[in-house]
Short mmCIF file of C-alpha atoms in Angstrom, two decimals:
data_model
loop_
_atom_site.label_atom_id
_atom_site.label_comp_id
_atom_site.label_asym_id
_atom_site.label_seq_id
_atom_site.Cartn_x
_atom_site.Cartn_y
_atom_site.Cartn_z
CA UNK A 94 110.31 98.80 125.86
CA UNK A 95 108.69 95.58 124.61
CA UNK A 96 106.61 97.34 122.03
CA UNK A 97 110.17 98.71 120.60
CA UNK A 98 111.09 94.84 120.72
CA UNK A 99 108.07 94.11 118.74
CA UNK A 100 108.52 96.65 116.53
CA UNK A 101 112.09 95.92 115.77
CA UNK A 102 111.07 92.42 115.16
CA UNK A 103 108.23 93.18 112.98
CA UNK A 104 111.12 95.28 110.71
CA UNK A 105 113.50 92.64 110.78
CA UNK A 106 110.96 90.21 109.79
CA UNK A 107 110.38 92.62 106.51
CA UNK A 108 113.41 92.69 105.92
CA UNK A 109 114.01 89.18 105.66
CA UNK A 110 111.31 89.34 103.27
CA UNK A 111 112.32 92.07 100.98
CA UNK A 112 115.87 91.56 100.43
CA UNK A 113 115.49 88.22 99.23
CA UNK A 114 112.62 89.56 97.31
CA UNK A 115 115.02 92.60 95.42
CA UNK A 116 116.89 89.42 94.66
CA UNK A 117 114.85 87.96 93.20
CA UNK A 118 113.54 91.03 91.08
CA UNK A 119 117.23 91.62 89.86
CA UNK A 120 117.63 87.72 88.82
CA UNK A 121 113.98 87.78 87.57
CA UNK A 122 115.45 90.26 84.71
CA UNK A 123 118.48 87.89 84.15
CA UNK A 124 116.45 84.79 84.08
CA UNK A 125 114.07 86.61 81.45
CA UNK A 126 117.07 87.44 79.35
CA UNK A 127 119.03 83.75 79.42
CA UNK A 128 115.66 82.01 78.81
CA UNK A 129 114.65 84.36 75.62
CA UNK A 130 117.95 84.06 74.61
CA UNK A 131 117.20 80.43 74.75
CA UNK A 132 114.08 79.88 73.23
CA UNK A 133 115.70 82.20 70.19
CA UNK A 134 118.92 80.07 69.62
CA UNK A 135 121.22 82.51 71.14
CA UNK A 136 123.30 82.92 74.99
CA UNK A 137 121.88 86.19 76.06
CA UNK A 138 124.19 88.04 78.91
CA UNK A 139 127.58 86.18 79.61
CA UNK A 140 130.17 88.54 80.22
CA UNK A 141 129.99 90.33 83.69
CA UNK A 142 130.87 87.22 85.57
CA UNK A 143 130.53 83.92 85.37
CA UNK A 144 127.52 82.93 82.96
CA UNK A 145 126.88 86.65 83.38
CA UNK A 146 125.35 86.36 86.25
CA UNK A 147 126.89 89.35 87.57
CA UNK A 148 124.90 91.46 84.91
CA UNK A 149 121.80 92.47 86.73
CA UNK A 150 123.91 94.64 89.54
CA UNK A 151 126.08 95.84 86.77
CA UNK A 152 122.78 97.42 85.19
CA UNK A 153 121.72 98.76 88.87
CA UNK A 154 124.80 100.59 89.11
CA UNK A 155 125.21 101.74 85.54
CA UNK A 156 121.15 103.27 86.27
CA UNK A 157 122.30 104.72 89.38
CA UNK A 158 125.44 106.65 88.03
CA UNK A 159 122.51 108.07 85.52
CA UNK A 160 121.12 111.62 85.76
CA UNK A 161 117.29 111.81 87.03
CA UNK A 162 116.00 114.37 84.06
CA UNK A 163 113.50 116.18 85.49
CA UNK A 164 111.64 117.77 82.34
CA UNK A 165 110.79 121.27 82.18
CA UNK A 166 107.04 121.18 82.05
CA UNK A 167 106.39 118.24 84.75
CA UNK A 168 104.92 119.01 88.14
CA UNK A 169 107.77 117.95 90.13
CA UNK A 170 106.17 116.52 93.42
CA UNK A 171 104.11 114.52 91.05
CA UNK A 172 106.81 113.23 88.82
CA UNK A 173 109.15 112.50 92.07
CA UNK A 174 105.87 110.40 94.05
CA UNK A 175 104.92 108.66 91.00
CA UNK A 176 107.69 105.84 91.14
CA UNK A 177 107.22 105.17 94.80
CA UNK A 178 103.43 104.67 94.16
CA UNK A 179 104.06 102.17 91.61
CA UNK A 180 106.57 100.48 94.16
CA UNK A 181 104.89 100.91 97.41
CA UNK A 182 101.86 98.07 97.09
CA UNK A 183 104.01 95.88 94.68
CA UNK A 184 105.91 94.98 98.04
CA UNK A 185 103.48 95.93 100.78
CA UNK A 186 101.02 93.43 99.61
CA UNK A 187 103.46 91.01 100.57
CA UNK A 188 102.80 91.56 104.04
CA UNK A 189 99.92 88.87 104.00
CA UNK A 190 101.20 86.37 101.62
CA UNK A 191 102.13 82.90 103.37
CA UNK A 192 105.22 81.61 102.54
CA UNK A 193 104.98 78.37 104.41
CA UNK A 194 102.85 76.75 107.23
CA UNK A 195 102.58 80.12 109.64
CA UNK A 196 105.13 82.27 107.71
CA UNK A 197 103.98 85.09 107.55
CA UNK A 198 104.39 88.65 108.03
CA UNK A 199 100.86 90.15 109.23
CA UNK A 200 98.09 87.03 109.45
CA UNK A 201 94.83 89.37 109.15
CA UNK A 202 91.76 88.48 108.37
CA UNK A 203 90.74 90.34 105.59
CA UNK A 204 94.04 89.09 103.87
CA UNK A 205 92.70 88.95 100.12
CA UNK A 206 90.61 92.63 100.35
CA UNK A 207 93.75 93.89 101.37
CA UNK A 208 95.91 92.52 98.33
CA UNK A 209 93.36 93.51 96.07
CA UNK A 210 93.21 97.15 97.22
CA UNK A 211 97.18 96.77 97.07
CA UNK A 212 96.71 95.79 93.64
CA UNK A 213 94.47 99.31 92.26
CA UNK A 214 97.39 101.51 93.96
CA UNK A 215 98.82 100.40 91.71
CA UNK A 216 97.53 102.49 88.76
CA UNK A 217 97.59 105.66 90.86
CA UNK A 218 101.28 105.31 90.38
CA UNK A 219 100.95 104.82 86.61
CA UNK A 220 98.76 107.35 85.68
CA UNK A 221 100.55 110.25 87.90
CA UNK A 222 103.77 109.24 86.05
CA UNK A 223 102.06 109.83 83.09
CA UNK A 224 100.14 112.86 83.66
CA UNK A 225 103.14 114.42 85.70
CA UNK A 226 105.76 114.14 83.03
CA UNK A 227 103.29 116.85 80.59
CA UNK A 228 104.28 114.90 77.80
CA UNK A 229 101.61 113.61 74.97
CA UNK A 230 103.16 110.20 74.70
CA UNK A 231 103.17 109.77 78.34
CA UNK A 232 100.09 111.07 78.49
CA UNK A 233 98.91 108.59 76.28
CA UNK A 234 100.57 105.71 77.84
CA UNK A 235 99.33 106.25 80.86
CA UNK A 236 95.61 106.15 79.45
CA UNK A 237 96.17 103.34 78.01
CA UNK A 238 97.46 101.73 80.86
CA UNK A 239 95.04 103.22 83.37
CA UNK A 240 91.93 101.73 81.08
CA UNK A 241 93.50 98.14 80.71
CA UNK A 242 94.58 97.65 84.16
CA UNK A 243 91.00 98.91 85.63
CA UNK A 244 89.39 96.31 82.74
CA UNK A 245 90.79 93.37 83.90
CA UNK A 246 90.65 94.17 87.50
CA UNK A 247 86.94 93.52 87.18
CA UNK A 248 87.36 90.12 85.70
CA UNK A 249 90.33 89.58 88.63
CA UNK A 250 88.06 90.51 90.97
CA UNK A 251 85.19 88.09 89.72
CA UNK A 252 87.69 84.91 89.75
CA UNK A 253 89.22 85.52 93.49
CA UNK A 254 85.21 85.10 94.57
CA UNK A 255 85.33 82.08 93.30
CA UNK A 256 88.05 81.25 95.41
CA UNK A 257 86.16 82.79 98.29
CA UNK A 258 83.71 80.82 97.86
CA UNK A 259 85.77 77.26 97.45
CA UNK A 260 88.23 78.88 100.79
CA UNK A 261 84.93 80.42 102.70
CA UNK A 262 87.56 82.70 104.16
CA UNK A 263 89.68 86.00 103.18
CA UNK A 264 92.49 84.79 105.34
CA UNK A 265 95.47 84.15 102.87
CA UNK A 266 96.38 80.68 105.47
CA UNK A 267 93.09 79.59 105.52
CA UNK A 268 92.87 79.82 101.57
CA UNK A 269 96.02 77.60 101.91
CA UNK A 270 94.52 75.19 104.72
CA UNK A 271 91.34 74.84 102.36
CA UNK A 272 93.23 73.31 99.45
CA UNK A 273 94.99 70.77 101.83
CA UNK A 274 96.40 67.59 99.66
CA UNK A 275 97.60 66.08 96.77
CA UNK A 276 97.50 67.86 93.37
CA UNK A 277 94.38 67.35 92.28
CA UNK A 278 92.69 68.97 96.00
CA UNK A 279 94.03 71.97 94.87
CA UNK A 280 91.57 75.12 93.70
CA UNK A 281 92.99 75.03 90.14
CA UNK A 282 91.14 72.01 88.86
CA UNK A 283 87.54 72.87 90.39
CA UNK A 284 88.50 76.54 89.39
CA UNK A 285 89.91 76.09 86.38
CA UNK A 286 88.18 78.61 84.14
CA UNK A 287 88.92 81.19 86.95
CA UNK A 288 92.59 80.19 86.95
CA UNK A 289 92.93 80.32 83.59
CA UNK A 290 91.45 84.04 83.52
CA UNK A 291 92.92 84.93 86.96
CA UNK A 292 96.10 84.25 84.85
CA UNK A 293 95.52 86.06 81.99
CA UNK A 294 94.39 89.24 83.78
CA UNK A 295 97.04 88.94 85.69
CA UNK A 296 99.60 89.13 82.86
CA UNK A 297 97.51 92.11 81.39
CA UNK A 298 97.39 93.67 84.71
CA UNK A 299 101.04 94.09 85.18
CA UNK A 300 101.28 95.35 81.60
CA UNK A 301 103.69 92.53 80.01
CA UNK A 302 103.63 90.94 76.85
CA UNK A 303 101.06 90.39 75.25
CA UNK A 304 99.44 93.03 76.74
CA UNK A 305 102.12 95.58 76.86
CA UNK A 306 100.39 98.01 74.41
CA UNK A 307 100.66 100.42 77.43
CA UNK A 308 104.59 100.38 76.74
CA UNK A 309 104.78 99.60 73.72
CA UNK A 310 107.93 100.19 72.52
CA UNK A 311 107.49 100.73 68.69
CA UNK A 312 103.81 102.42 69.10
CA UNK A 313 104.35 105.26 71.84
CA UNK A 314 108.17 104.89 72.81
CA UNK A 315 108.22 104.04 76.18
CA UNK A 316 104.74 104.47 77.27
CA UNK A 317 103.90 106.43 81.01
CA UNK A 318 107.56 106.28 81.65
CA UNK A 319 109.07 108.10 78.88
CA UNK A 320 110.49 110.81 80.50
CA UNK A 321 111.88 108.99 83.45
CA UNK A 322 115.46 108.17 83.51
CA UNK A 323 118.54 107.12 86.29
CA UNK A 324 116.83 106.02 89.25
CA UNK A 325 113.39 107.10 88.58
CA UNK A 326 113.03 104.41 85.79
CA UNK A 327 114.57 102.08 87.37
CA UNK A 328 111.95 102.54 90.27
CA UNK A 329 109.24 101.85 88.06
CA UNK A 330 111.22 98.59 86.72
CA UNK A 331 111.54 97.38 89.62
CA UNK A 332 108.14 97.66 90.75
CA UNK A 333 107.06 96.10 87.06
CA UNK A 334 109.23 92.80 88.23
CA UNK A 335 108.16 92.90 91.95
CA UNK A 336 104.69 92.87 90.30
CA UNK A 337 104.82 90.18 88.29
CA UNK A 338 106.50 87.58 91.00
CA UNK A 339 103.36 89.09 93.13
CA UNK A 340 101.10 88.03 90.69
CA UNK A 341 102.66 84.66 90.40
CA UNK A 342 102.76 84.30 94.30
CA UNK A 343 99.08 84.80 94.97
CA UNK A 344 98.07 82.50 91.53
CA UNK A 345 100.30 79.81 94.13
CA UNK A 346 98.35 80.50 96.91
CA UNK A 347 95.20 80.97 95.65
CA UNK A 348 94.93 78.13 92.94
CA UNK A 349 98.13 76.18 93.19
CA UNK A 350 97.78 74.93 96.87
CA UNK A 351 100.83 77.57 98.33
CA UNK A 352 103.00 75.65 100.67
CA UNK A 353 101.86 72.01 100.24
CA UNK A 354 104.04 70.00 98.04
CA UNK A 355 101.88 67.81 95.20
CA UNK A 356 101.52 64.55 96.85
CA UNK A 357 100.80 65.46 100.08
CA UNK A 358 98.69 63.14 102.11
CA UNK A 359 99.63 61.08 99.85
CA UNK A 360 100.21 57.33 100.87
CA UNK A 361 103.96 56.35 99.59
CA UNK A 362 104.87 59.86 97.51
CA UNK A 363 103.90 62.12 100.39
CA UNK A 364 106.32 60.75 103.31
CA UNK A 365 109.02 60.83 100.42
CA UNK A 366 108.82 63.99 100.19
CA UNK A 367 107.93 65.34 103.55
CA UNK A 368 111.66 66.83 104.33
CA UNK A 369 111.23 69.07 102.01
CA UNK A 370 109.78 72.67 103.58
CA UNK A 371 107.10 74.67 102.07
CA UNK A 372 108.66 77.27 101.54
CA UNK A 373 110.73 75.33 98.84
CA UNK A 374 106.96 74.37 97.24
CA UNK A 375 106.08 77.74 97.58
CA UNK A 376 109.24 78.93 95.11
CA UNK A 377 109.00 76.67 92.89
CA UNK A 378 105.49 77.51 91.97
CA UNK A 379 106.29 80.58 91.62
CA UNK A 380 109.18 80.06 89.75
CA UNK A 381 106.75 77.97 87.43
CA UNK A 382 104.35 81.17 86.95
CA UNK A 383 107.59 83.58 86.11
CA UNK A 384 108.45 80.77 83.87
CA UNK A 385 104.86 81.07 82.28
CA UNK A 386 105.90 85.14 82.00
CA UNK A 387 109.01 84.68 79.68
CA UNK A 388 107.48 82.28 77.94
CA UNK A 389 104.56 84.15 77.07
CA UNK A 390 106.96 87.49 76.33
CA UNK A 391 109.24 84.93 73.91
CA UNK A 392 106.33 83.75 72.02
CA UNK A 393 103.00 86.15 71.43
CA UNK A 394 102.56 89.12 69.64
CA UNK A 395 101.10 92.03 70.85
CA UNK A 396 97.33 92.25 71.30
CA UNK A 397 95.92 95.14 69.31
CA UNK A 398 94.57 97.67 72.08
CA UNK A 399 90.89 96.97 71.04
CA UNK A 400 91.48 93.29 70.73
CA UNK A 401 92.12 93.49 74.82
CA UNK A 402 89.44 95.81 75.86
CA UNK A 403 87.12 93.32 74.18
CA UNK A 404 89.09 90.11 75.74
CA UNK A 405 88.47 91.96 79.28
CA UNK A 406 85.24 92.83 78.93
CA UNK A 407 83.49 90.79 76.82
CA UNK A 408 85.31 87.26 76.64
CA UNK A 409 86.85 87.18 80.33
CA UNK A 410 83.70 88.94 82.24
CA UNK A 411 81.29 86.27 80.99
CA UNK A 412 83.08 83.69 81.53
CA UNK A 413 83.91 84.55 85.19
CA UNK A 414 79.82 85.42 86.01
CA UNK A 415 79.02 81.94 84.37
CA UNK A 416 81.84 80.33 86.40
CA UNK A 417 80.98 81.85 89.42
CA UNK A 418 76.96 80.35 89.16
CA UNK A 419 78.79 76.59 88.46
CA UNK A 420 80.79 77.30 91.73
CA UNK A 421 78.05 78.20 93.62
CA UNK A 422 76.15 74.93 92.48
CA UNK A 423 78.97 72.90 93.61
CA UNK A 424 78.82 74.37 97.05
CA UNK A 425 75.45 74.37 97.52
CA UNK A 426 75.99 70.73 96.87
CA UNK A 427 79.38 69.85 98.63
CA UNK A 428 80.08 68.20 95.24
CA UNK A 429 83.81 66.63 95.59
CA UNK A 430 86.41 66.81 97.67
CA UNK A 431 86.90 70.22 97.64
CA UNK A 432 84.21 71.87 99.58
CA UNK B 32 92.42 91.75 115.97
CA UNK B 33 93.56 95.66 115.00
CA UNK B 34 96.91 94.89 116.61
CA UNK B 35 97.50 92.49 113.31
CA UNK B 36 97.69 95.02 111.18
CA UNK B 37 100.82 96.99 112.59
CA UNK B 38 102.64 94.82 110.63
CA UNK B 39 100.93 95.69 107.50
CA UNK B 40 101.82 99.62 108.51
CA UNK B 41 105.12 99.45 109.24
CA UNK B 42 105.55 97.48 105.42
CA UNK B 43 103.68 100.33 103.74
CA UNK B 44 106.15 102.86 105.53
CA UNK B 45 109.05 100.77 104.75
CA UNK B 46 108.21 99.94 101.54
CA UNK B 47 107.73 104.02 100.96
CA UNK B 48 111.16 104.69 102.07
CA UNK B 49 112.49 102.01 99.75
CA UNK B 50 111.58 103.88 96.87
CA UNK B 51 112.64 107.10 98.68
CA UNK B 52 116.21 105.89 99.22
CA UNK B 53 117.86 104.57 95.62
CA UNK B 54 115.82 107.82 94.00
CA UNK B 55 117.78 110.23 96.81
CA UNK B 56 120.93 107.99 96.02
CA UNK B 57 120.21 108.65 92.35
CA UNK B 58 119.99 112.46 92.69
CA UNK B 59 123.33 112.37 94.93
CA UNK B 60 125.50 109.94 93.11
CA UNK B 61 124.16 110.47 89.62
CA UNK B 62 125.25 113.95 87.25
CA UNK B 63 123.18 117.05 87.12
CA UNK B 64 124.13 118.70 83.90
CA UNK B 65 119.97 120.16 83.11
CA UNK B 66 119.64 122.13 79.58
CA UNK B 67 116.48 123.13 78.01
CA UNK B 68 116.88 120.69 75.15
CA UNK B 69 117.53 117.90 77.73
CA UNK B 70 114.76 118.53 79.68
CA UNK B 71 111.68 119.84 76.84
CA UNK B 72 109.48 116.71 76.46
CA UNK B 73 110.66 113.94 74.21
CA UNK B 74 108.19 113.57 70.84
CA UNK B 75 110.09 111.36 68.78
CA UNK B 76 112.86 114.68 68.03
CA UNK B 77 110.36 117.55 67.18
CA UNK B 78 109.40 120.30 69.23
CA UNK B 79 106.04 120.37 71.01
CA UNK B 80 103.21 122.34 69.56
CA UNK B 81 101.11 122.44 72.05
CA UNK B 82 100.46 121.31 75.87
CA UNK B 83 100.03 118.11 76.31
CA UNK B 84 96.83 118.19 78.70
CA UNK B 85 94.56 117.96 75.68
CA UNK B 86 91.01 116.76 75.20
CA UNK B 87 90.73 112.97 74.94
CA UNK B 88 88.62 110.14 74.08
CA UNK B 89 85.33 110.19 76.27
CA UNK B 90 86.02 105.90 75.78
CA UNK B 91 88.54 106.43 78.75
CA UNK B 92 85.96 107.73 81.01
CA UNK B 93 82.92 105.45 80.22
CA UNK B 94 85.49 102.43 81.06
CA UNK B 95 86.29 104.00 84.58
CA UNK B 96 82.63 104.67 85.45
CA UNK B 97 81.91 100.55 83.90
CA UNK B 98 84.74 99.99 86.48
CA UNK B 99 83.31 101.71 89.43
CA UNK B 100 79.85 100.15 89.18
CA UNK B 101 81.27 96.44 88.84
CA UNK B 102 84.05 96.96 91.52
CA UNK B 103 80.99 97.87 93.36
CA UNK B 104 79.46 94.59 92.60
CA UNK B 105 82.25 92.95 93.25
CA UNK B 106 82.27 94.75 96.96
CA UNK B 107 79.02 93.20 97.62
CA UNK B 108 80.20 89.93 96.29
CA UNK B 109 82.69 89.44 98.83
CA UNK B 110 80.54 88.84 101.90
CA UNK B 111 78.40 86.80 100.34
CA UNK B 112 80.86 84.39 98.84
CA UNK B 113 82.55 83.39 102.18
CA UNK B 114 79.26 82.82 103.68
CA UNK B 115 77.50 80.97 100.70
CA UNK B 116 77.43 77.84 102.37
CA UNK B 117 75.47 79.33 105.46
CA UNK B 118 72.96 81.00 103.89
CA UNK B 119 71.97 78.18 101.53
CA UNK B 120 69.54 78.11 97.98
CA UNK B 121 67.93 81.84 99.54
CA UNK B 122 70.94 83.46 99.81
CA UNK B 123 71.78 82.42 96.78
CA UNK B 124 68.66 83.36 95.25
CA UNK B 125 68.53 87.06 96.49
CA UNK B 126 72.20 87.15 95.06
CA UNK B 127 70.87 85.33 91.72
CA UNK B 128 68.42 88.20 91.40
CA UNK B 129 70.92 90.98 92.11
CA UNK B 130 73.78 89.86 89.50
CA UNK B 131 70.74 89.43 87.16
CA UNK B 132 69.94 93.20 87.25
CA UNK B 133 73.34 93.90 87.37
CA UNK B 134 73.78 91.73 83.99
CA UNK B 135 70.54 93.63 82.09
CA UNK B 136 73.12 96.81 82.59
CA UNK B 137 75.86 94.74 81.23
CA UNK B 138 73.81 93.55 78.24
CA UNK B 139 72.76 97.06 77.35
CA UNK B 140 75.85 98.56 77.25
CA UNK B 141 77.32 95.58 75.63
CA UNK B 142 74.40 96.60 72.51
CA UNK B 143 74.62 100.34 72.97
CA UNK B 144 78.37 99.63 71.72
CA UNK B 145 80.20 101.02 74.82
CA UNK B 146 82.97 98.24 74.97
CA UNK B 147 83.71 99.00 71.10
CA UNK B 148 87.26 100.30 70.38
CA UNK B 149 87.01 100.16 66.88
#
């Protein structure tokens, strides 16, 4: 009986973490609409509700009301598991992420390891899609796609050990605990060179602009997910979004000091702002790195695909191996106040 | 320390079933009108000459075996970045040495022109 207890409590706690979560994915579209619209003179939605706000469940329900084409030459299974693939580890590697001091869903040790193999599932979903649906540009897409996501996993990879080595610990809290203080404690200014590529892979590794050759509209159509439609594309948006506030929730908790708020410990400032709970901290960095999303999609072009193999591999590579040597130097050393 | 990863289970299977249930809600709620036009593979409006599993560019494959030997590297990495400040100037040494080979293999293919795209 009390492991049904536990188990009911372990649901409702993922729950409470995924519906505020599809939430957020559904405003995350809205948001990225009003703030283009912005930053290009113009309103953007503003007519299903008030400011529009009622838009993004007006698009969920339009998709759902939308047949599921399921194309003659695709291997069914294939084509139906390729969407839950791409959504599955977008939202189970929340399971580990802290939200505040102790918040947090499963606190295992090998917390990082776990989001990173979260992270390659990933691709499995994007290149079944693509070879499921039997179609060249598909096929292409998902290629594409496949090659550029595996590239900058490497150099991904390479910048989170640098963090292990300024955390000395896998545990997502104890990465946390580690950067403990006021702005400047935090791993993103000894780390800076692996933030900055962390960042950048990260962008390229949930396939958004300007890295979105994978998609590119006016280049292959739609990329893997041409032939998906209704549901089954909106699957694979979803996951896209619940990617990308992923990737901005472990660049908080990995470089941007997670919970703590930016003056903490700090003589007047901190006190001030002591009422306010982590968890609040927590949002609004990753509001800030969503932020960073639009306004990357508003203002680049789109990388040729060369240009980003060779950005992956040859600009982003070195400089994580040379990082990584400076890193170890500085713990070897116990230089600052960081380790 | 198993029992902490239940958690992490029960997410995966949830998180399974929440793509399962909008795509079952899709097929129920949604039309089914099929036709062979609607459902032959889209290229842009013309018919498809040919399957689509065709040869492609041997590029694709020499990235995923460049990925497999540096995730690899990146496996042994782990270990010995959370315990770098235990094992001190040998450890790092013996890890110095390692990426170094690693790096010659980098090098080469980096001159033998297998991260072009022209």
């Amino acid at each position: 009986m009390s492991e049904l207890i536990e188990l009911a409590w372990i649901v409702a706690k993922i729950v409470a973490l995924v519906v505020p979560l599809f939430v957020a994915v559904a405003y995350m579209t809205y948001a990225e609409r009003k703030v283009i619209s912005a930053m290009q003179l113009r309103r953007g939605p503003n007519r299903v509700g008030w400011h529009g706000l009622l838009q993004p469940i007006a698009d969920a329900l339009k998709l759902l009301m939308k047949e599921v084409v399921l194309p003659s030459n695709a291997n069914r299974f294939l084509f139906v598991l390729a969407p839950m693939l791409a959504i599955m580890p977008a939202l189970a590697a929340w399971a580990v992420l802290p939200l505040g001091e102790g918040i947090v869903i499963a606190d295992i040790n090998a917390g990082l390891l776990y989001v990173l193999a979260m992270t390659s599932m990933g691709v499995y979903g994007i290149i079944l899609a693509g070879w499921a649906s039997n179609s060249k540009y598909a096929l292409l897409g998902a290629m594409r796609a496949g090659a550029q996501v595996v590239s900058y996993e490497i150099a991904m990879g390479f910048a989170l050990v640098g963090v292990l080595m300024a955390a000395g610990s896998l545990n997502m809290s104890e990465i946390v605990h580690a950067q403990a203080g006021p702005i400047w404690n935090w791993f993103w200014l000894p780390l800076l060179p692996l933030f900055v590529v962390y960042w950048i892979s990260g962008v390229a590794e949930t396939n958004r602009l300007p890295f979105d050759v994978a998609e590119g509209e006016s280049e292959i159509v739609a990329g893997f997910h041409v032939e998906y439609s209704g549901m089954a594309f909106a699957i694979f948006f979803l996951a896209e979004y619940a990617n990308m506030i992923l990737i901005s929730g472990l660049a908080a908790v990995m470089f941007l000091g997670g919970w703590y708020s930016p003056f903490h410990g700090l003589p007047v400032l901190g006190p001030m702002f002591d009422w306010v709970p982590g968890i609040i901290w927590f949002c609004l960095k990753i509001c800030l790195f969503l932020f960073l999303y639009i306004w990357f999609r508003a203002t680049f072009p789109r990388y040729r695909y060369d240009q980003i193999m060779r950005l992956g591999w040859k600009v982003l590579i070195p400089v994580t191996v040379v990082w990584l040597i400076v890193v170890s130097g500085m713990v070897l050393t116990e230089f600052g106040p960081w380790f | 320390m198993i029992e902490s990863y239940l958690p992490v289970l029960v997410f995966i299977v949830l998180a399974m079933g929440i793509g399962v249930v909008p795509l079952l809600a899709g097929f129920v709620l949604a039309p089914r009108r099929p036709d062979q036009d609607k459902l032959s593979p889209y290229e842009c409006g013309f018919e498809a000459f040919e399957d689509s599993r065709m040869q492609f560019d041997v590029r694709y494959y020499l990235v995923a075996i460049l990925f497999i030997i540096f995730d690899l590297e990146i496996a042994f990495l782990f270990p010995w970045a959370i315990v770098l400040d235990e094992i001190g100037l040998f450890g790092f040494g013996a890890m110095a040495v390692f990426i170094g080979i690693l790096l010659i293999g980098f090098l080469y293919e980096w001159k033998k022109g297998a991260l072009e795209w022209e």
